[in-house]
PDB file of C-alpha atoms in Angstrom:
ATOM      1  CA  MET A  27      78.740  85.437 101.032  1.00 75.00           C
ATOM      2  CA  ILE A  28      79.079  85.947 104.683  1.00 81.00           C
ATOM      3  CA  ALA A  29      81.895  83.420 104.982  1.00 85.00           C
ATOM      4  CA  LEU A  30      83.822  85.269 102.183  1.00 86.00           C
ATOM      5  CA  THR A  31      83.348  88.153 103.799  1.00 85.00           C
ATOM      6  CA  VAL A  32      84.836  86.976 106.997  1.00 85.00           C
ATOM      7  CA  ALA A  33      87.736  85.365 105.013  1.00 86.00           C
ATOM      8  CA  LEU A  34      88.668  88.715 103.101  1.00 84.00           C
ATOM      9  CA  ALA A  35      88.335  90.876 106.105  1.00 85.00           C
ATOM     10  CA  VAL A  36      91.702  88.863 107.342  1.00 86.00           C
ATOM     11  CA  PHE A  37      93.528  90.598 104.589  1.00 82.00           C
ATOM     12  CA  VAL A  38      91.880  93.809 105.423  1.00 78.00           C
ATOM     13  CA  GLY A  39      93.447  93.481 109.009  1.00 80.00           C
ATOM     14  CA  ILE A  40      96.805  92.340 107.530  1.00 81.00           C
ATOM     15  CA  ALA A  41      96.811  95.672 105.476  1.00 73.00           C
ATOM     16  CA  LEU A  42      96.192  97.812 108.746  1.00 71.00           C
ATOM     17  CA  GLY A  43      98.503  95.990 110.886  1.00 71.00           C
ATOM     18  CA  LEU A  44     101.305  95.929 108.359  1.00 72.00           C
ATOM     19  CA  LEU A  45     100.704  99.213 106.469  1.00 67.00           C
ATOM     20  CA  GLY A  46      98.825 101.319 109.112  1.00 62.00           C
ATOM     21  CA  GLY A  47      96.278 102.102 106.715  1.00 62.00           C
ATOM     22  CA  GLY A  48      94.083 100.689 103.745  1.00 60.00           C
ATOM     23  CA  GLY A  49      91.437  99.728 106.302  1.00 66.00           C
ATOM     24  CA  SER A  50      88.512 101.703 105.274  1.00 67.00           C
ATOM     25  CA  ILE A  51      89.423 101.837 101.484  1.00 68.00           C
ATOM     26  CA  LEU A  52      89.282  97.912 101.391  1.00 72.00           C
ATOM     27  CA  THR A  53      86.433  97.389 104.145  1.00 79.00           C
ATOM     28  CA  VAL A  54      83.773  99.583 102.476  1.00 77.00           C
ATOM     29  CA  PRO A  55      83.889  97.898  99.230  1.00 76.00           C
ATOM     30  CA  LEU A  56      83.866  94.814 100.998  1.00 82.00           C
ATOM     31  CA  LEU A  57      80.834  95.235 102.959  1.00 83.00           C
ATOM     32  CA  ALA A  58      79.096  97.055 100.120  1.00 80.00           C
ATOM     33  CA  TYR A  59      79.942  94.628  97.176  1.00 79.00           C
ATOM     34  CA  VAL A  60      80.568  91.145  98.926  1.00 84.00           C
ATOM     35  CA  ALA A  61      78.077  91.521 102.005  1.00 84.00           C
ATOM     36  CA  GLY A  62      75.443  93.651 100.136  1.00 82.00           C
ATOM     37  CA  MET A  63      75.228  96.359 102.649  1.00 82.00           C
ATOM     38  CA  ASP A  64      73.895  99.866 101.657  1.00 79.00           C
ATOM     39  CA  ALA A  65      76.405 102.555 101.573  1.00 72.00           C
ATOM     40  CA  LYS A  66      75.887 104.174 104.845  1.00 75.00           C
ATOM     41  CA  GLN A  67      75.200 100.753 106.544  1.00 82.00           C
ATOM     42  CA  ALA A  68      78.860  99.826 105.132  1.00 81.00           C
ATOM     43  CA  ILE A  69      80.491 102.929 106.076  1.00 77.00           C
ATOM     44  CA  ALA A  70      79.284 102.785 109.671  1.00 80.00           C
ATOM     45  CA  THR A  71      80.158  99.021 110.135  1.00 85.00           C
ATOM     46  CA  SER A  72      83.630  99.740 108.459  1.00 82.00           C
ATOM     47  CA  LEU A  73      84.143 102.340 111.248  1.00 82.00           C
ATOM     48  CA  LEU A  74      83.422  99.758 113.899  1.00 85.00           C
ATOM     49  CA  VAL A  75      85.568  97.088 112.154  1.00 84.00           C
ATOM     50  CA  VAL A  76      88.714  99.645 111.563  1.00 81.00           C
ATOM     51  CA  GLY A  77      88.571 100.973 114.973  1.00 83.00           C
ATOM     52  CA  VAL A  78      88.522  97.885 116.619  1.00 85.00           C
ATOM     53  CA  THR A  79      91.266  96.408 114.638  1.00 81.00           C
ATOM     54  CA  SER A  80      93.209  99.301 114.613  1.00 80.00           C
ATOM     55  CA  ALA A  81      93.228  99.809 118.514  1.00 85.00           C
ATOM     56  CA  ILE A  82      94.371  96.031 119.110  1.00 83.00           C
ATOM     57  CA  GLY A  83      97.043  96.479 116.364  1.00 78.00           C
ATOM     58  CA  ALA A  84      98.207  99.324 118.078  1.00 83.00           C
ATOM     59  CA  ILE A  85      98.336  97.369 121.246  1.00 84.00           C
ATOM     60  CA  SER A  86     100.687  94.788 119.542  1.00 77.00           C
ATOM     61  CA  HIS A  87     102.975  97.888 118.021  1.00 79.00           C
ATOM     62  CA  ALA A  88     103.246  99.040 121.285  1.00 86.00           C
ATOM     63  CA  ARG A  89     104.523  96.184 122.939  1.00 85.00           C
ATOM     64  CA  ALA A  90     107.110  96.021 120.122  1.00 81.00           C
ATOM     65  CA  GLY A  91     108.071  99.660 120.787  1.00 85.00           C
ATOM     66  CA  ARG A  92     106.749 101.257 117.600  1.00 83.00           C
ATOM     67  CA  VAL A  93     104.326 103.470 119.290  1.00 85.00           C
ATOM     68  CA  GLN A  94     105.060 107.153 120.023  1.00 84.00           C
ATOM     69  CA  TRP A  95     101.921 107.624 122.545  1.00 85.00           C
ATOM     70  CA  ARG A  96     102.537 111.508 123.018  1.00 82.00           C
ATOM     71  CA  THR A  97     102.242 112.210 119.244  1.00 81.00           C
ATOM     72  CA  GLY A  98      99.546 109.626 118.467  1.00 83.00           C
ATOM     73  CA  LEU A  99      96.991 110.873 121.384  1.00 87.00           C
ATOM     74  CA  ILE A 100      97.414 114.642 120.360  1.00 86.00           C
ATOM     75  CA  PHE A 101      97.155 113.851 116.709  1.00 84.00           C
ATOM     76  CA  GLY A 102      94.042 111.760 117.127  1.00 84.00           C
ATOM     77  CA  ALA A 103      92.229 114.364 119.264  1.00 88.00           C
ATOM     78  CA  ALA A 104      92.896 116.902 116.648  1.00 87.00           C
ATOM     79  CA  GLY A 105      91.885 114.579 113.944  1.00 82.00           C
ATOM     80  CA  MET A 106      88.450 114.005 115.513  1.00 83.00           C
ATOM     81  CA  ALA A 107      87.863 117.676 116.045  1.00 85.00           C
ATOM     82  CA  GLY A 108      88.898 117.981 112.348  1.00 81.00           C
ATOM     83  CA  ALA A 109      86.687 114.949 111.182  1.00 75.00           C
ATOM     84  CA  TYR A 110      83.634 116.276 113.035  1.00 76.00           C
ATOM     85  CA  VAL A 111      84.127 119.783 111.039  1.00 79.00           C
ATOM     86  CA  GLY A 112      84.698 117.883 107.782  1.00 73.00           C
ATOM     87  CA  GLY A 113      81.831 115.860 108.272  1.00 68.00           C
ATOM     88  CA  VAL A 114      79.583 118.903 108.701  1.00 74.00           C
ATOM     89  CA  LEU A 115      81.009 120.499 105.507  1.00 76.00           C
ATOM     90  CA  ALA A 116      80.701 117.267 103.473  1.00 67.00           C
ATOM     91  CA  ARG A 117      76.814 117.771 103.376  1.00 68.00           C
ATOM     92  CA  PHE A 118      77.315 121.001 101.123  1.00 78.00           C
ATOM     93  CA  ILE A 119      79.607 119.148  98.563  1.00 75.00           C
ATOM     94  CA  PRO A 120      78.680 116.363  96.338  1.00 77.00           C
ATOM     95  CA  GLY A 121      80.049 112.810  96.783  1.00 65.00           C
ATOM     96  CA  THR A 122      81.699 112.417  93.659  1.00 73.00           C
ATOM     97  CA  VAL A 123      83.516 115.551  93.977  1.00 78.00           C
ATOM     98  CA  LEU A 124      84.857 114.342  97.339  1.00 70.00           C
ATOM     99  CA  LEU A 125      85.891 111.094  96.068  1.00 72.00           C
ATOM    100  CA  ILE A 126      87.603 112.453  92.959  1.00 80.00           C
ATOM    101  CA  GLY A 127      89.501 115.022  95.495  1.00 75.00           C
ATOM    102  CA  PHE A 128      90.198 111.798  97.692  1.00 70.00           C
ATOM    103  CA  ALA A 129      91.798 110.186  94.715  1.00 77.00           C
ATOM    104  CA  VAL A 130      93.961 113.153  93.973  1.00 80.00           C
ATOM    105  CA  MET A 131      95.265 113.466  97.182  1.00 72.00           C
ATOM    106  CA  MET A 132      96.021 109.743  97.284  1.00 74.00           C
ATOM    107  CA  ILE A 133      98.201 110.275  94.142  1.00 81.00           C
ATOM    108  CA  ALA A 134      99.955 113.328  95.885  1.00 76.00           C
ATOM    109  CA  THR A 135     100.752 111.283  98.928  1.00 70.00           C
ATOM    110  CA  ALA A 136     101.962 108.090  97.357  1.00 76.00           C
ATOM    111  CA  ILE A 137     104.491 110.210  95.107  1.00 79.00           C
ATOM    112  CA  ALA A 138     105.661 111.635  98.329  1.00 69.00           C
ATOM    113  CA  MET A 139     106.031 108.356  99.889  1.00 69.00           C
ATOM    114  CA  LEU A 140     107.978 106.880  96.943  1.00 77.00           C
ATOM    115  CA  ARG A 141     110.207 109.871  96.775  1.00 72.00           C
ATOM    116  CA  GLY A 142     111.086 109.497 100.493  1.00 61.00           C
ATOM    117  CA  ARG A 143     112.928 111.542 102.951  1.00 50.00           C
ATOM    118  CA  ARG A 144     116.124 111.690 104.815  1.00 47.00           C
ATOM    119  CA  ASP A 145     116.286 108.414 106.785  1.00 45.00           C
ATOM    120  CA  ASN A 146     115.355 108.751 110.332  1.00 47.00           C
ATOM    121  CA  ALA A 147     116.565 106.690 113.274  1.00 45.00           C
ATOM    122  CA  ASP A 148     114.655 103.825 114.821  1.00 45.00           C
ATOM    123  CA  SER A 149     114.398 105.437 118.136  1.00 43.00           C
ATOM    124  CA  VAL A 150     110.731 106.433 119.132  1.00 43.00           C
ATOM    125  CA  GLU A 151     112.067 108.703 121.827  1.00 45.00           C
ATOM    126  CA  ALA A 152     114.524 110.764 119.496  1.00 44.00           C
ATOM    127  CA  HIS A 153     111.359 112.197 117.598  1.00 51.00           C
ATOM    128  CA  ARG A 154     109.468 114.733 119.737  1.00 57.00           C
ATOM    129  CA  ILE A 155     107.086 116.653 117.236  1.00 61.00           C
ATOM    130  CA  PRO A 156     106.352 120.109 118.632  1.00 70.00           C
ATOM    131  CA  ILE A 157     102.564 120.099 119.709  1.00 76.00           C
ATOM    132  CA  VAL A 158     101.369 122.896 117.522  1.00 78.00           C
ATOM    133  CA  LYS A 159     102.668 121.068 114.705  1.00 73.00           C
ATOM    134  CA  VAL A 160     100.691 117.753 115.500  1.00 74.00           C
ATOM    135  CA  VAL A 161      97.712 119.659 116.253  1.00 81.00           C
ATOM    136  CA  GLY A 162      97.776 121.603 113.125  1.00 80.00           C
ATOM    137  CA  GLU A 163      98.568 118.295 110.886  1.00 75.00           C
ATOM    138  CA  GLY A 164      95.684 116.525 112.931  1.00 79.00           C
ATOM    139  CA  LEU A 165      93.242 118.926 112.070  1.00 82.00           C
ATOM    140  CA  VAL A 166      94.130 119.198 108.399  1.00 79.00           C
ATOM    141  CA  VAL A 167      94.113 115.117 108.000  1.00 76.00           C
ATOM    142  CA  GLY A 168      90.728 114.877 110.314  1.00 77.00           C
ATOM    143  CA  LEU A 169      89.043 117.422 108.102  1.00 79.00           C
ATOM    144  CA  VAL A 170      90.052 115.329 105.025  1.00 73.00           C
ATOM    145  CA  THR A 171      89.166 112.294 106.558  1.00 67.00           C
ATOM    146  CA  GLY A 172      85.847 113.649 107.765  1.00 66.00           C
ATOM    147  CA  LEU A 173      85.093 114.874 104.316  1.00 69.00           C
ATOM    148  CA  VAL A 174      85.617 111.747 102.338  1.00 64.00           C
ATOM    149  CA  GLY A 175      84.284 109.233 105.105  1.00 58.00           C
ATOM    150  CA  ALA A 176      87.476 107.260 105.400  1.00 61.00           C
ATOM    151  CA  GLY A 177      89.944 106.300 108.203  1.00 55.00           C
ATOM    152  CA  GLY A 178      92.593 108.407 107.035  1.00 63.00           C
ATOM    153  CA  GLY A 179      95.613 105.883 107.478  1.00 66.00           C
ATOM    154  CA  PHE A 180      96.753 106.753 104.172  1.00 66.00           C
ATOM    155  CA  LEU A 181      97.279 110.263 105.227  1.00 72.00           C
ATOM    156  CA  VAL A 182      98.315 109.842 108.707  1.00 79.00           C
ATOM    157  CA  VAL A 183     101.301 107.431 107.830  1.00 76.00           C
ATOM    158  CA  PRO A 184     102.974 109.977 105.597  1.00 73.00           C
ATOM    159  CA  ALA A 185     102.155 112.865 107.929  1.00 76.00           C
ATOM    160  CA  LEU A 186     103.715 111.042 110.708  1.00 79.00           C
ATOM    161  CA  ALA A 187     106.706 109.802 108.677  1.00 76.00           C
ATOM    162  CA  LEU A 188     107.157 112.566 106.059  1.00 70.00           C
ATOM    163  CA  LEU A 189     106.329 115.653 107.970  1.00 65.00           C
ATOM    164  CA  GLY A 190     106.828 114.458 111.654  1.00 66.00           C
ATOM    165  CA  GLY A 191     109.956 112.694 110.994  1.00 73.00           C
ATOM    166  CA  LEU A 192     109.088 109.316 112.457  1.00 78.00           C
ATOM    167  CA  PRO A 193     110.706 105.993 111.125  1.00 80.00           C
ATOM    168  CA  MET A 194     108.217 104.307 109.011  1.00 75.00           C
ATOM    169  CA  PRO A 195     107.376 101.137 111.565  1.00 79.00           C
ATOM    170  CA  VAL A 196     106.906 103.889 114.497  1.00 84.00           C
ATOM    171  CA  ALA A 197     104.596 105.946 111.855  1.00 83.00           C
ATOM    172  CA  VAL A 198     102.783 102.630 111.107  1.00 79.00           C
ATOM    173  CA  GLY A 199     101.905 101.899 114.899  1.00 83.00           C
ATOM    174  CA  THR A 200     101.283 105.516 115.993  1.00 86.00           C
ATOM    175  CA  SER A 201      98.805 105.875 112.921  1.00 84.00           C
ATOM    176  CA  LEU A 202      96.662 102.831 114.473  1.00 83.00           C
ATOM    177  CA  ILE A 203      96.031 104.805 117.587  1.00 87.00           C
ATOM    178  CA  VAL A 204      94.742 107.949 115.569  1.00 86.00           C
ATOM    179  CA  ILE A 205      92.766 105.769 113.369  1.00 83.00           C
ATOM    180  CA  ALA A 206      91.165 104.266 116.238  1.00 84.00           C
ATOM    181  CA  MET A 207      90.224 107.541 117.732  1.00 85.00           C
ATOM    182  CA  LYS A 208      88.644 108.988 114.704  1.00 81.00           C
ATOM    183  CA  SER A 209      86.965 105.746 113.833  1.00 79.00           C
ATOM    184  CA  PHE A 210      84.941 105.456 116.845  1.00 83.00           C
ATOM    185  CA  ALA A 211      84.244 109.069 116.895  1.00 77.00           C
ATOM    186  CA  GLY A 212      82.779 108.584 113.305  1.00 74.00           C
ATOM    187  CA  LEU A 213      80.837 105.512 114.388  1.00 80.00           C
ATOM    188  CA  ALA A 214      79.270 107.499 117.118  1.00 78.00           C
ATOM    189  CA  GLY A 215      77.956 109.912 114.730  1.00 74.00           C
ATOM    190  CA  TYR A 216      76.803 107.383 112.396  1.00 75.00           C
ATOM    191  CA  LEU A 217      74.784 105.428 114.997  1.00 78.00           C
ATOM    192  CA  SER A 218      72.242 108.159 115.357  1.00 74.00           C
ATOM    193  CA  SER A 219      70.927 107.520 112.158  1.00 75.00           C
ATOM    194  CA  VAL A 220      72.126 104.081 110.906  1.00 78.00           C
ATOM    195  CA  GLN A 221      71.738 100.591 112.355  1.00 85.00           C
ATOM    196  CA  ILE A 222      74.050  97.973 111.743  1.00 87.00           C
ATOM    197  CA  ASP A 223      74.018  94.309 111.992  1.00 88.00           C
ATOM    198  CA  TRP A 224      76.199  93.711 115.260  1.00 91.00           C
ATOM    199  CA  THR A 225      76.759  89.920 114.568  1.00 90.00           C
ATOM    200  CA  LEU A 226      78.024  90.442 110.980  1.00 89.00           C
ATOM    201  CA  ALA A 227      80.159  93.263 112.242  1.00 88.00           C
ATOM    202  CA  LEU A 228      81.561  91.472 115.309  1.00 90.00           C
ATOM    203  CA  MET A 229      82.606  88.415 112.976  1.00 91.00           C
ATOM    204  CA  VAL A 230      84.335  90.653 110.206  1.00 90.00           C
ATOM    205  CA  ALA A 231      86.112  92.652 113.500  1.00 88.00           C
ATOM    206  CA  ALA A 232      87.486  89.447 114.947  1.00 91.00           C
ATOM    207  CA  ALA A 233      88.493  88.280 111.568  1.00 90.00           C
ATOM    208  CA  ALA A 234      90.179  91.587 110.717  1.00 86.00           C
ATOM    209  CA  VAL A 235      91.852  91.728 114.379  1.00 86.00           C
ATOM    210  CA  ALA A 236      93.577  88.317 113.470  1.00 88.00           C
ATOM    211  CA  GLY A 237      95.002  89.625 110.132  1.00 85.00           C
ATOM    212  CA  ALA A 238      96.124  93.013 112.013  1.00 79.00           C
ATOM    213  CA  LEU A 239      97.998  90.842 114.609  1.00 80.00           C
ATOM    214  CA  ILE A 240      99.662  89.016 111.702  1.00 84.00           C
ATOM    215  CA  GLY A 241     100.454  92.065 109.995  1.00 79.00           C
ATOM    216  CA  ALA A 242     102.232  93.709 113.084  1.00 72.00           C
ATOM    217  CA  ARG A 243     104.175  90.731 113.388  1.00 78.00           C
ATOM    218  CA  LEU A 244     105.185  91.068 109.721  1.00 78.00           C
ATOM    219  CA  THR A 245     106.182  94.819 110.212  1.00 69.00           C
ATOM    220  CA  ALA A 246     109.227  93.954 112.033  1.00 68.00           C
ATOM    221  CA  MET A 247     110.299  91.757 109.464  1.00 75.00           C
ATOM    222  CA  VAL A 248     110.317  94.144 106.781  1.00 72.00           C
ATOM    223  CA  ASN A 249     112.628  96.882 105.860  1.00 72.00           C
ATOM    224  CA  PRO A 250     111.284 100.326 106.647  1.00 61.00           C
ATOM    225  CA  ASP A 251     112.346 101.651 103.425  1.00 70.00           C
ATOM    226  CA  THR A 252     110.774  98.932 101.486  1.00 75.00           C
ATOM    227  CA  LEU A 253     107.451  99.195 103.630  1.00 71.00           C
ATOM    228  CA  ARG A 254     107.212 102.877 102.607  1.00 69.00           C
ATOM    229  CA  LYS A 255     107.426 102.085  99.177  1.00 78.00           C
ATOM    230  CA  ALA A 256     105.049  99.384  99.051  1.00 76.00           C
ATOM    231  CA  PHE A 257     102.714 101.477 100.751  1.00 73.00           C
ATOM    232  CA  GLY A 258     103.045 104.216  98.160  1.00 78.00           C
ATOM    233  CA  TRP A 259     102.434 102.035  95.214  1.00 83.00           C
ATOM    234  CA  PHE A 260      99.393 100.472  97.365  1.00 78.00           C
ATOM    235  CA  VAL A 261      97.893 103.839  97.662  1.00 76.00           C
ATOM    236  CA  LEU A 262      98.371 104.586  93.869  1.00 84.00           C
ATOM    237  CA  ALA A 263      96.763 101.201  92.772  1.00 83.00           C
ATOM    238  CA  MET A 264      93.838 101.861  95.054  1.00 78.00           C
ATOM    239  CA  SER A 265      93.276 105.580  93.501  1.00 82.00           C
ATOM    240  CA  SER A 266      92.829 104.095  90.250  1.00 87.00           C
ATOM    241  CA  VAL A 267      89.862 101.882  91.502  1.00 82.00           C
ATOM    242  CA  ILE A 268      88.471 105.479  92.950  1.00 79.00           C
ATOM    243  CA  LEU A 269      88.887 107.248  89.708  1.00 85.00           C
ATOM    244  CA  ALA A 270      87.393 104.241  87.808  1.00 87.00           C
ATOM    245  CA  GLN A 271      84.195 104.324  89.721  1.00 79.00           C
ATOM    246  CA  GLU A 272      83.708 108.256  90.103  1.00 79.00           C
ATOM    247  CA  ILE A 273      84.681 109.476  86.811  1.00 86.00           C
ATOM    248  CA  HIS A 274      84.778 106.509  84.078  1.00 88.00           C
ATOM    249  CA  LEU A 275      86.269 103.394  83.393  1.00 88.00           C
ATOM    250  CA  ALA A 276      88.530 104.350  81.015  1.00 89.00           C
ATOM    251  CA  VAL A 277      90.150 107.058  83.627  1.00 88.00           C
ATOM    252  CA  GLY A 278      90.580 104.193  86.014  1.00 86.00           C
ATOM    253  CA  LEU A 279      92.094 101.881  83.559  1.00 90.00           C
ATOM    254  CA  GLY A 280      94.673 104.737  82.168  1.00 89.00           C
ATOM    255  CA  ALA A 281      95.676 105.295  85.656  1.00 87.00           C
ATOM    256  CA  ALA A 282      96.352 101.830  86.438  1.00 86.00           C
ATOM    257  CA  ALA A 283      98.214 101.526  83.251  1.00 89.00           C
ATOM    258  CA  ILE A 284     100.477 104.731  84.139  1.00 88.00           C
ATOM    259  CA  THR A 285     100.947 103.206  87.689  1.00 85.00           C
ATOM    260  CA  ALA A 286     101.994  99.748  85.917  1.00 85.00           C
ATOM    261  CA  VAL A 287     104.372 101.042  83.660  1.00 85.00           C
ATOM    262  CA  ALA A 288     106.024 103.320  86.288  1.00 82.00           C
ATOM    263  CA  ALA A 289     106.202 100.298  88.519  1.00 81.00           C
ATOM    264  CA  ALA A 290     107.953  98.316  86.005  1.00 81.00           C
ATOM    265  CA  MET A 291     110.524 101.256  85.201  1.00 80.00           C
ATOM    266  CA  TYR A 292     111.061 101.964  88.987  1.00 78.00           C
ATOM    267  CA  PHE A 293     112.066  98.041  89.390  1.00 76.00           C
ATOM    268  CA  ALA A 294     114.027  98.094  86.359  1.00 73.00           C
ATOM    269  CA  CYS A 295     116.145 101.048  87.632  1.00 76.00           C
ATOM    270  CA  SER A 296     116.304  99.692  91.121  1.00 72.00           C
ATOM    271  CA  HIS A 297     117.174  96.002  90.434  1.00 66.00           C
ATOM    272  CA  SER A 298     118.732  95.892  87.009  1.00 66.00           C
ATOM    273  CA  GLY A 299     121.311  97.801  84.693  1.00 62.00           C
ATOM    274  CA  PHE A 300     118.461  98.833  82.254  1.00 63.00           C
ATOM    275  CA  CYS A 301     116.718 102.339  83.199  1.00 66.00           C
ATOM    276  CA  PRO A 302     114.906 104.098  80.750  1.00 59.00           C
ATOM    277  CA  LEU A 303     114.661 107.030  83.030  1.00 56.00           C
ATOM    278  CA  ARG A 304     118.412 107.089  83.608  1.00 57.00           C
ATOM    279  CA  ARG A 305     118.996 107.178  79.836  1.00 53.00           C
ATOM    280  CA  LEU A 306     116.526 109.691  79.228  1.00 48.00           C
ATOM    281  CA  THR A 307     118.438 112.149  81.953  1.00 45.00           C
ATOM    282  CA  ARG A 308     121.768 111.343  80.202  1.00 50.00           C
ATOM    283  CA  THR A 309     120.578 112.118  76.784  1.00 45.00           C
ATOM    284  CA  SER A 310     118.497 115.402  77.494  1.00 43.00           C
ATOM    285  CA  PRO A 311     121.631 117.511  78.090  1.00 45.00           C
ATOM    286  CA  MET A 312     122.888 116.749  74.764  1.00 41.00           C
ATOM    287  CA  ARG A 313     119.807 117.465  73.271  1.00 44.00           C
ATOM    288  CA  ALA A 314     119.584 120.911  75.095  1.00 41.00           C
ATOM    289  CA  ALA A 315     123.001 121.792  73.716  1.00 42.00           C
ATOM    290  CA  THR A 316     122.185 121.292  70.306  1.00 42.00           C
ATOM    291  CA  ALA A 317     118.942 122.710  70.603  1.00 41.00           C
TER     292      ALA A 317
END
């Protein structure tokens, strides 16, 4: 199982390097269900793995000019403060409620990513987000990720891309800085009460780092719009898993089925002449006129 855990950690790293998020969402189940760790140990180890992987992945992105350091460091510092407050407040909220809220926010985020926004230029220096806006967004994202115990890449990337106006590749690279800062802050908090298997943790981290370097190289080869949409569908799929675990299997399967149908319709509308949505929008005015 250790060998399988290490092998699967490579794919966690690829997700982080390519998408700038998904690390905690993938690492915690991997450590809990494959490596056999208890929940708190899995979360603490995940923070170490994601923190190290994100930091090294950020360096690779920075060398390629896909990191806006000013925004990342300010956002990350604010996120650390928000995460601390969220961690304190989480004591008073049932875990199931937190995770359901987590899934709902994932769905809203995914829809926003799929809808997109105006195209941005690829220059890192062209986008200078006001400090007040960066701090505000960082505090909110940190608060949410502190409550639910995840690294927050699925929130950081959209915040930087949709709200901050950064091009998707730059948002991915910059988000890794934020995730690393918040992950190490969270790990420090966990180490006061949780002991981790450092040997296994470092093995998984090394495998994830290898994957992150691969993912960072792949980012330059993928169209930014395609990457944004892939991230959206990925987040939607993961939200179905959480709903299945926290509410009921039927709810998760229903959400997954809706996602699959939506993805099929989206693909049909984008790559073929057959588009059910387009046909519905064409016939609805006629129906309204005859009503």
